[in-house]
Coordinates of C-alpha atoms in Angstrom, one line a residue:
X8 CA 8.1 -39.2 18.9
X9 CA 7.8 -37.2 22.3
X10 CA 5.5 -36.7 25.0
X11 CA 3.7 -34.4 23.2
X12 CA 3.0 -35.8 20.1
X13 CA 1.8 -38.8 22.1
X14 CA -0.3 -36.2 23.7
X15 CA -1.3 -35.3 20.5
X16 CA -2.8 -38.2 19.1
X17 CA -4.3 -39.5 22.5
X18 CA -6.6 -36.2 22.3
X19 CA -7.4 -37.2 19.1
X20 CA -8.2 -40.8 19.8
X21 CA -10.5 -39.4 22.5
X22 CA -12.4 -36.8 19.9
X23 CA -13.4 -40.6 18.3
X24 CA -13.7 -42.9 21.2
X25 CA -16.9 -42.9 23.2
X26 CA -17.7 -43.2 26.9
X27 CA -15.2 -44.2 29.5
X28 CA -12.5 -45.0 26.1
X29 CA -13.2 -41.2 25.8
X30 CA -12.4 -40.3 29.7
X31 CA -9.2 -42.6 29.3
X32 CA -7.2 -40.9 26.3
X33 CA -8.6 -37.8 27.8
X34 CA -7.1 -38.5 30.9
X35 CA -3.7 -39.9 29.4
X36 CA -3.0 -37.0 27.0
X37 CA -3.5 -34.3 30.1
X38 CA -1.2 -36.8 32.0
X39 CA 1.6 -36.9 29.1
X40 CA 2.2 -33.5 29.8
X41 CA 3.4 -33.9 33.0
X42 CA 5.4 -37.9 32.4
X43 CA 8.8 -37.4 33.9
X44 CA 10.5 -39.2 30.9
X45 CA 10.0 -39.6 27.5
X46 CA 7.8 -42.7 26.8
X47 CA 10.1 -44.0 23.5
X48 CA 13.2 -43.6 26.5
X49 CA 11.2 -45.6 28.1
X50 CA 10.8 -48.4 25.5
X51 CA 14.0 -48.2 24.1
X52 CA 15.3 -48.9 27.7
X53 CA 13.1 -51.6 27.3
X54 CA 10.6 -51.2 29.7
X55 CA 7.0 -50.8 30.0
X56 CA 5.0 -47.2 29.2
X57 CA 2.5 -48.5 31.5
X58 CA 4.9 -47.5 34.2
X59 CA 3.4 -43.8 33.1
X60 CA 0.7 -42.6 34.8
X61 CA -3.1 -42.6 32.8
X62 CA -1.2 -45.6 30.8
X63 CA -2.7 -49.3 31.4
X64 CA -2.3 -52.3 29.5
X65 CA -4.8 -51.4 26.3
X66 CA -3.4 -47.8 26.0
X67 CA 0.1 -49.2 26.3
X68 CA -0.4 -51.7 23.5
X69 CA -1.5 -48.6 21.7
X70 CA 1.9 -46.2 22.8
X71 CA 4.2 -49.1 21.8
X72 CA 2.2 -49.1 18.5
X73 CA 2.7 -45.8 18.0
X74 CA 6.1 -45.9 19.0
X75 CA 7.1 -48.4 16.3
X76 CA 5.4 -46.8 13.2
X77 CA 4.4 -42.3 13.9
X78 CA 1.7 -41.6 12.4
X79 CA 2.7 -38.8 9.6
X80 CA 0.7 -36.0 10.5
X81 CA 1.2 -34.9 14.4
X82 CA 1.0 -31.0 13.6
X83 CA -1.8 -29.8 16.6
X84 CA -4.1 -27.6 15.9
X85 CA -4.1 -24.2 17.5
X86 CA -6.0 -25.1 20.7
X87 CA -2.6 -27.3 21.1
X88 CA 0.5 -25.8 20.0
X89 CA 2.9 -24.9 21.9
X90 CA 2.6 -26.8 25.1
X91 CA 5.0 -27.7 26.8
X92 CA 5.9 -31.2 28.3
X93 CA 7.8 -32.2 31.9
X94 CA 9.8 -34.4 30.4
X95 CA 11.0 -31.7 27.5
X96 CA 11.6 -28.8 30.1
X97 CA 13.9 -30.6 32.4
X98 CA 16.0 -31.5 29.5
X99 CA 15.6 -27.8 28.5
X100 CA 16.3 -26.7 32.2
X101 CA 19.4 -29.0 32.0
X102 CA 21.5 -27.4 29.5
X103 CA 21.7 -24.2 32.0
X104 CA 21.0 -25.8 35.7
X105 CA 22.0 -22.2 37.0
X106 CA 19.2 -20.7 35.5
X107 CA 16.8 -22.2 37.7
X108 CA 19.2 -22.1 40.8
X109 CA 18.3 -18.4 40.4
X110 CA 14.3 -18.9 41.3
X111 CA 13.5 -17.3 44.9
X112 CA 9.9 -18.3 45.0
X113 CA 6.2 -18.8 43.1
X114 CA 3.9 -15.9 42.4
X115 CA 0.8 -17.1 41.4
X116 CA -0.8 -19.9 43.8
X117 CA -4.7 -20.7 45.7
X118 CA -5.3 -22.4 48.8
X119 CA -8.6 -23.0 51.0
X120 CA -9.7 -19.8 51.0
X121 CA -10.6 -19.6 47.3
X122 CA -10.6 -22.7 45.1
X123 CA -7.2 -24.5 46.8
X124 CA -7.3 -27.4 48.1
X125 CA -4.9 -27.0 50.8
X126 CA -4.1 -24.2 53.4
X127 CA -1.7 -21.5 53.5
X128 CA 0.7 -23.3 55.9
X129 CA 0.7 -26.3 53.6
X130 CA 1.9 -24.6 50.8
X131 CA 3.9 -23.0 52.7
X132 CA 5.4 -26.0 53.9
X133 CA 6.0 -27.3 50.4
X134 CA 7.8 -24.3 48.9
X135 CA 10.5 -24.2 52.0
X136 CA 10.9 -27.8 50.9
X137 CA 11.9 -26.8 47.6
X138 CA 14.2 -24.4 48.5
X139 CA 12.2 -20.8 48.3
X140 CA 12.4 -18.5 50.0
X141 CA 8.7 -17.0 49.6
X142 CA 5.8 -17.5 47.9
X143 CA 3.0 -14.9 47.3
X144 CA -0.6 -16.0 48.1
X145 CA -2.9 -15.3 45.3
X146 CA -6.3 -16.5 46.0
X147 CA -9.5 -15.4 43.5
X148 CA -11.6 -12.4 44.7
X149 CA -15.3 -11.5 45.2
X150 CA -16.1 -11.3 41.4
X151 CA -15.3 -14.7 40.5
X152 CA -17.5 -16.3 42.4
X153 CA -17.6 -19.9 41.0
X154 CA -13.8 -19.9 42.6
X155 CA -14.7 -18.6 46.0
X156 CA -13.4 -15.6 45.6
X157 CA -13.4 -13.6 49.0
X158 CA -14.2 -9.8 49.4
X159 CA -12.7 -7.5 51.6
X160 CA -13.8 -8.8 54.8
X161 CA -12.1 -12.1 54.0
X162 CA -9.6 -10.8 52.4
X163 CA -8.4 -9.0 55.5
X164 CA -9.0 -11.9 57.8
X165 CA -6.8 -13.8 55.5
X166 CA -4.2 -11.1 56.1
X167 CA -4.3 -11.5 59.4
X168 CA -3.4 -15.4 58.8
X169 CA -0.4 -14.5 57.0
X170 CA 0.6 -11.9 59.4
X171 CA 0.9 -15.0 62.2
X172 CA 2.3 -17.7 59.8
X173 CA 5.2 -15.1 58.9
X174 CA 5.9 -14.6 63.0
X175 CA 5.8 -18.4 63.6
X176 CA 7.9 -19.0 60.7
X177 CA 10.4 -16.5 61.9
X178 CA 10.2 -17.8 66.0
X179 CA 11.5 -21.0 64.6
X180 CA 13.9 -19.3 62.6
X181 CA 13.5 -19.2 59.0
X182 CA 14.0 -16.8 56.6
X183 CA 10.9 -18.4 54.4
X184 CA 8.7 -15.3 53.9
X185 CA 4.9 -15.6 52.7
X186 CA 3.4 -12.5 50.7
X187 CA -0.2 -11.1 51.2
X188 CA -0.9 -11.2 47.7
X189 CA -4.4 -12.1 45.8
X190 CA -5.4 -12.9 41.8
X191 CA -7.6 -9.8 41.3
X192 CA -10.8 -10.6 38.8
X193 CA -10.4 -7.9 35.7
X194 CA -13.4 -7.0 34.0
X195 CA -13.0 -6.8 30.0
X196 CA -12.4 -3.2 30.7
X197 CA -9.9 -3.2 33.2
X198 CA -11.7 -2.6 35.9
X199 CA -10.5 -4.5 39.4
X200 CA -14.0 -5.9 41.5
X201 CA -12.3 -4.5 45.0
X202 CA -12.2 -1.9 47.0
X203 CA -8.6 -0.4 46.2
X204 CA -7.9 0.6 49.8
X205 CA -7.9 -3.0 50.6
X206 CA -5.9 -4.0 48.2
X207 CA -3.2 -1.6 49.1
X208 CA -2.5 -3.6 52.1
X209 CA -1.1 -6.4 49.6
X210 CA 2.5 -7.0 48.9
X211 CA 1.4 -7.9 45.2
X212 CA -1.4 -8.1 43.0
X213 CA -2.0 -10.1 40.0
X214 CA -5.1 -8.8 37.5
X215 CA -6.8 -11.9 35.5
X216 CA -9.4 -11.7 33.2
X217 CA -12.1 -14.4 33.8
X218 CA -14.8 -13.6 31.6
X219 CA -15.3 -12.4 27.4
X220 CA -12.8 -15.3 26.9
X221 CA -14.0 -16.3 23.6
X222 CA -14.2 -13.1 21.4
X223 CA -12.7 -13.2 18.4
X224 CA -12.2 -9.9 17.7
X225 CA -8.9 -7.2 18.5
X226 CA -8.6 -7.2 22.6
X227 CA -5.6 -5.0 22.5
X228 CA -7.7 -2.0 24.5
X229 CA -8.8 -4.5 27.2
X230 CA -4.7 -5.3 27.4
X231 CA -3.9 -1.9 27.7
X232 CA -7.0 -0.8 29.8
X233 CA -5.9 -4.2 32.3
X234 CA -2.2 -2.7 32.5
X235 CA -2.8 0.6 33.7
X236 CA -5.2 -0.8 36.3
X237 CA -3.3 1.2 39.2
X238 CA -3.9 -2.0 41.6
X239 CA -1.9 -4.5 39.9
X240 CA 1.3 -4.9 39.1
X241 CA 1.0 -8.5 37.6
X242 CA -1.1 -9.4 34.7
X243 CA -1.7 -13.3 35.7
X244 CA -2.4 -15.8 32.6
X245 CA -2.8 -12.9 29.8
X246 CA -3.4 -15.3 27.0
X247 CA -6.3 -16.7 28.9
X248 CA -5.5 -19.9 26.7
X249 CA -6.7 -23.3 27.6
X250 CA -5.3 -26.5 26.0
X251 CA -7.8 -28.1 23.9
X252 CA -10.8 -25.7 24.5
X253 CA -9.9 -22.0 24.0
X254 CA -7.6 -20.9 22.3
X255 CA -7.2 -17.5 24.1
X256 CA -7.8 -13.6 23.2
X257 CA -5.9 -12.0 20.6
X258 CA -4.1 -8.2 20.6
X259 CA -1.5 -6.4 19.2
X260 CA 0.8 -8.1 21.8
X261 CA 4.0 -5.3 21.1
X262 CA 1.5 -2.4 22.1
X263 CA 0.5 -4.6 25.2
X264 CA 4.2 -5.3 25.8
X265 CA 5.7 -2.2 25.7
X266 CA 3.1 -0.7 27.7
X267 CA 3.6 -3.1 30.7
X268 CA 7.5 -2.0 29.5
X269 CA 6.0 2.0 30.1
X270 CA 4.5 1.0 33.5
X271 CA 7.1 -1.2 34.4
X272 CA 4.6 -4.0 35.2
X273 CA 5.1 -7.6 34.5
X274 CA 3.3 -10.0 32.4
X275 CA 3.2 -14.0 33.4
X276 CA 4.1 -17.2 32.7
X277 CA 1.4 -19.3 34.3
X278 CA 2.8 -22.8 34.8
X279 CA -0.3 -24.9 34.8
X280 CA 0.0 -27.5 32.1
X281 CA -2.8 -27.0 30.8
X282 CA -2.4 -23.1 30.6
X283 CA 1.1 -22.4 29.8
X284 CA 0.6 -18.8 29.5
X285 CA 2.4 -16.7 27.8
X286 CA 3.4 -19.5 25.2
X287 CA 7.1 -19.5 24.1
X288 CA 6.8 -17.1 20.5
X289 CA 5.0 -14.7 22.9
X290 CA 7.9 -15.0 25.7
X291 CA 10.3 -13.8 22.9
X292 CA 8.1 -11.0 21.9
X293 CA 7.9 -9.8 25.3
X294 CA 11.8 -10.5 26.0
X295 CA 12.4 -8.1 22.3
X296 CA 10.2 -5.3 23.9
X297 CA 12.2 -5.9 27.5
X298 CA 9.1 -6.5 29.6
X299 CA 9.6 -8.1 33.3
X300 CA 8.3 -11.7 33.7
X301 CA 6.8 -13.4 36.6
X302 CA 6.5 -17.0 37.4
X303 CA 3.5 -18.5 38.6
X304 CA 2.6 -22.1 38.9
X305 CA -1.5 -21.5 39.2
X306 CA -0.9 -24.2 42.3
X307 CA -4.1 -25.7 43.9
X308 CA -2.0 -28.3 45.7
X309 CA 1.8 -28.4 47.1
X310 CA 2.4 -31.4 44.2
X311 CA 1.2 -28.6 41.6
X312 CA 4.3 -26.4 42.6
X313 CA 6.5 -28.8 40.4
X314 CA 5.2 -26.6 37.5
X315 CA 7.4 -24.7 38.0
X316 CA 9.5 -26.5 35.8
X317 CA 7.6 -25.8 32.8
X318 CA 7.3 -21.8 33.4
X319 CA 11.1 -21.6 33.9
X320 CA 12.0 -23.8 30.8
X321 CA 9.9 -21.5 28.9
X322 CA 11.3 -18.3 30.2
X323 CA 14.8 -20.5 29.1
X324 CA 13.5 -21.0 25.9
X325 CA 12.6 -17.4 24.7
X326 CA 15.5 -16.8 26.5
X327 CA 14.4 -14.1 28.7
X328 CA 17.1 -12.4 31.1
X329 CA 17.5 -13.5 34.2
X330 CA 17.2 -9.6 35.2
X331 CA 14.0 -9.2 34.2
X332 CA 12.6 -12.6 36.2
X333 CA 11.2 -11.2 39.6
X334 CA 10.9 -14.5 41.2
X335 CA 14.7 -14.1 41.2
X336 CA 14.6 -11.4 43.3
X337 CA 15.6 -11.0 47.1
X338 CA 12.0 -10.5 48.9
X339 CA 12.5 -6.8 50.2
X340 CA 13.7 -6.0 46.3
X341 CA 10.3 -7.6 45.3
X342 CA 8.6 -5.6 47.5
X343 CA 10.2 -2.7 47.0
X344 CA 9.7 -3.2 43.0
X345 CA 6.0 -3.6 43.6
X346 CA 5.7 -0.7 46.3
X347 CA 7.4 1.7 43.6
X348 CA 4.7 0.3 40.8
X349 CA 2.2 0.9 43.3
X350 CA 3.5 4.9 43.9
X351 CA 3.9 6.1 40.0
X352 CA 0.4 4.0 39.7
X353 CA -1.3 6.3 41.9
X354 CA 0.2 9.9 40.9

């Protein structure tokens, strides 16, 4: 039994359990996601799962229990399926170590000036420290409000930020390079809440649909109308999936594919545990109709950069191309890929 069938029935447990048992298998199942082992490694090595984080001495009692005797039935339901765990992508990322040797830097990522927790300089500091060579700054914008989002005046003074970090990185001489980049709010027709000249200033710019997230009917039309947004040249979380509470917007996902293919945009793979989005039967879709990925890790916090793991295991998984990857691109190729989106957007 893995980490995610553990997760599994923990979520379960909690849909039963009342109170602060609620808030602790709650807790637990979102922490199983990211457990650096297997817990039945764990055991059979003969040591503790309590050594796992969420896990104390009554919920270990329960792990072991479960351990010895799995339940029949550990089939999620949609809200669940196909999530990822730590502990199953680095064994993933270990058959092929040089796939993620290839990885240049994280797209998707918030700091202070939306709904981050730390600054620009911090996350900075802990993507030179594993190994990048840039990351792109993508904080929310006016229209989602409840994240901060900034407008143009912000927005610019933020630029201006960036601008300085990039000359004090380069005095002390480093090559790390940090993009002006922001996660622009889509309407549910495509429409950006900017002003498209400031936006233009951007090295890159993801579109993300915050709002409509429950309908149930066809959204291929929002997809399409999202795509051919001429400001962006990401679309950021596209499922719009949440584990355990939404399940995520449904489309003719080949039209929306080969679109992004037509426009030679890219589509995501938002490395949040809880998001995972585009899921892996989607990934190899979108590798069948040749679309270029990015890797984002949705990082409010330098420690939330180790997502990374679990958007490069499932690009590994669907077994996308390494050419199609754009985090595996040289920064000035990145740039130059955007620029030329940006050109054939706006003729």
């Amino acid at each position: 039994m893995d980490n995610a069938s553990i997760a599994e029935l923990l979520i379960r447990e909690a849909e039963t359990a009342e109170g602060h048992r609620e808030k602790a298998f709650r807790r637990a199942a979102h922490a199983a996601f990211m457990w650096p082992v297997e817990a039945s490694d764990l055991a059979s090595a003969g040591r503790s799962v309590t050594e796992l984080p969420g896990i104390g001495p009554s919920l270990g009692r329960r792990l072991h229990e479960w351990l010895e005797k799995p339940p029949p039935d550990l089939k999620p339901p949609p809200l669940r399926r196909e999530f990822l765990t730590l502990a199953k992508a680095r064994k993933v990322l270990e058959k092929n170590s040089g796939f993620g040797q290839q990885l240049k830097g994280d797209l998707q990522m918030h700091t202070e000036w939306s709904d981050g927790a730390s600054s620009i300089a911090e996350m900075a500091a802990g993507a030179v420290e594993r190994n990048y060579r840039y990351i792109a700054i993508t904080d929310h914008t006016k229209g989602l409000q409840i994240a901060g989002g900034m407008d143009e005046k912000r927005l610019a003074k933020q630029g201006r930020e960036i601008v300085a970090l990039n000359k004090k990185l380069a005095k002390q001489g480093s090559d790390f390079t940090v993009l002006r980049s922001a996660e622009m709010n889509l309407s549910p027709d495509g429409e950006g809440d900017m002003d498209p000249e400031a936006m233009e200033e951007l090295d890159l710019v993801l579109g993300c649909f915050h709002s409509a997230l429950r309908r149930t009917e066809d959204q291929t039309d929002r997809y399409l109308a999202g795509l051919r947004n001429p400001i962006i040249q990401i679309l950021g979380h596209p499922q719009t999936r949440i584990y355990n509470r939404r399940e995520g917007l449904h489309c003719d996902w080949s039209r929306v594919f080969a679109e992004a293919v037509r426009l030679d945009k890219a589509v995501e793979i938002d490395g949040d545990p809880s998001r995972q989005d585009l899921r892996v039967s989607l990934l190899k879709l979108a590798k069948k109709e040749g679309v270029r990925i990015s890797l984002g890790t949705d990082a409010h916090h330098p420690e939330e950069l180790a997502y990374m793991e679990l958007s490069l295991a499932a690009a590994q998984l669907a077994k996308i191309s390494p050419e199609r990857i754009i985090n595996f691109l040289p920064v000035e190729e990145l740039k130059a890929w955007a620029a030329g989106v940006r050109a054939r957007a706006q003729n």
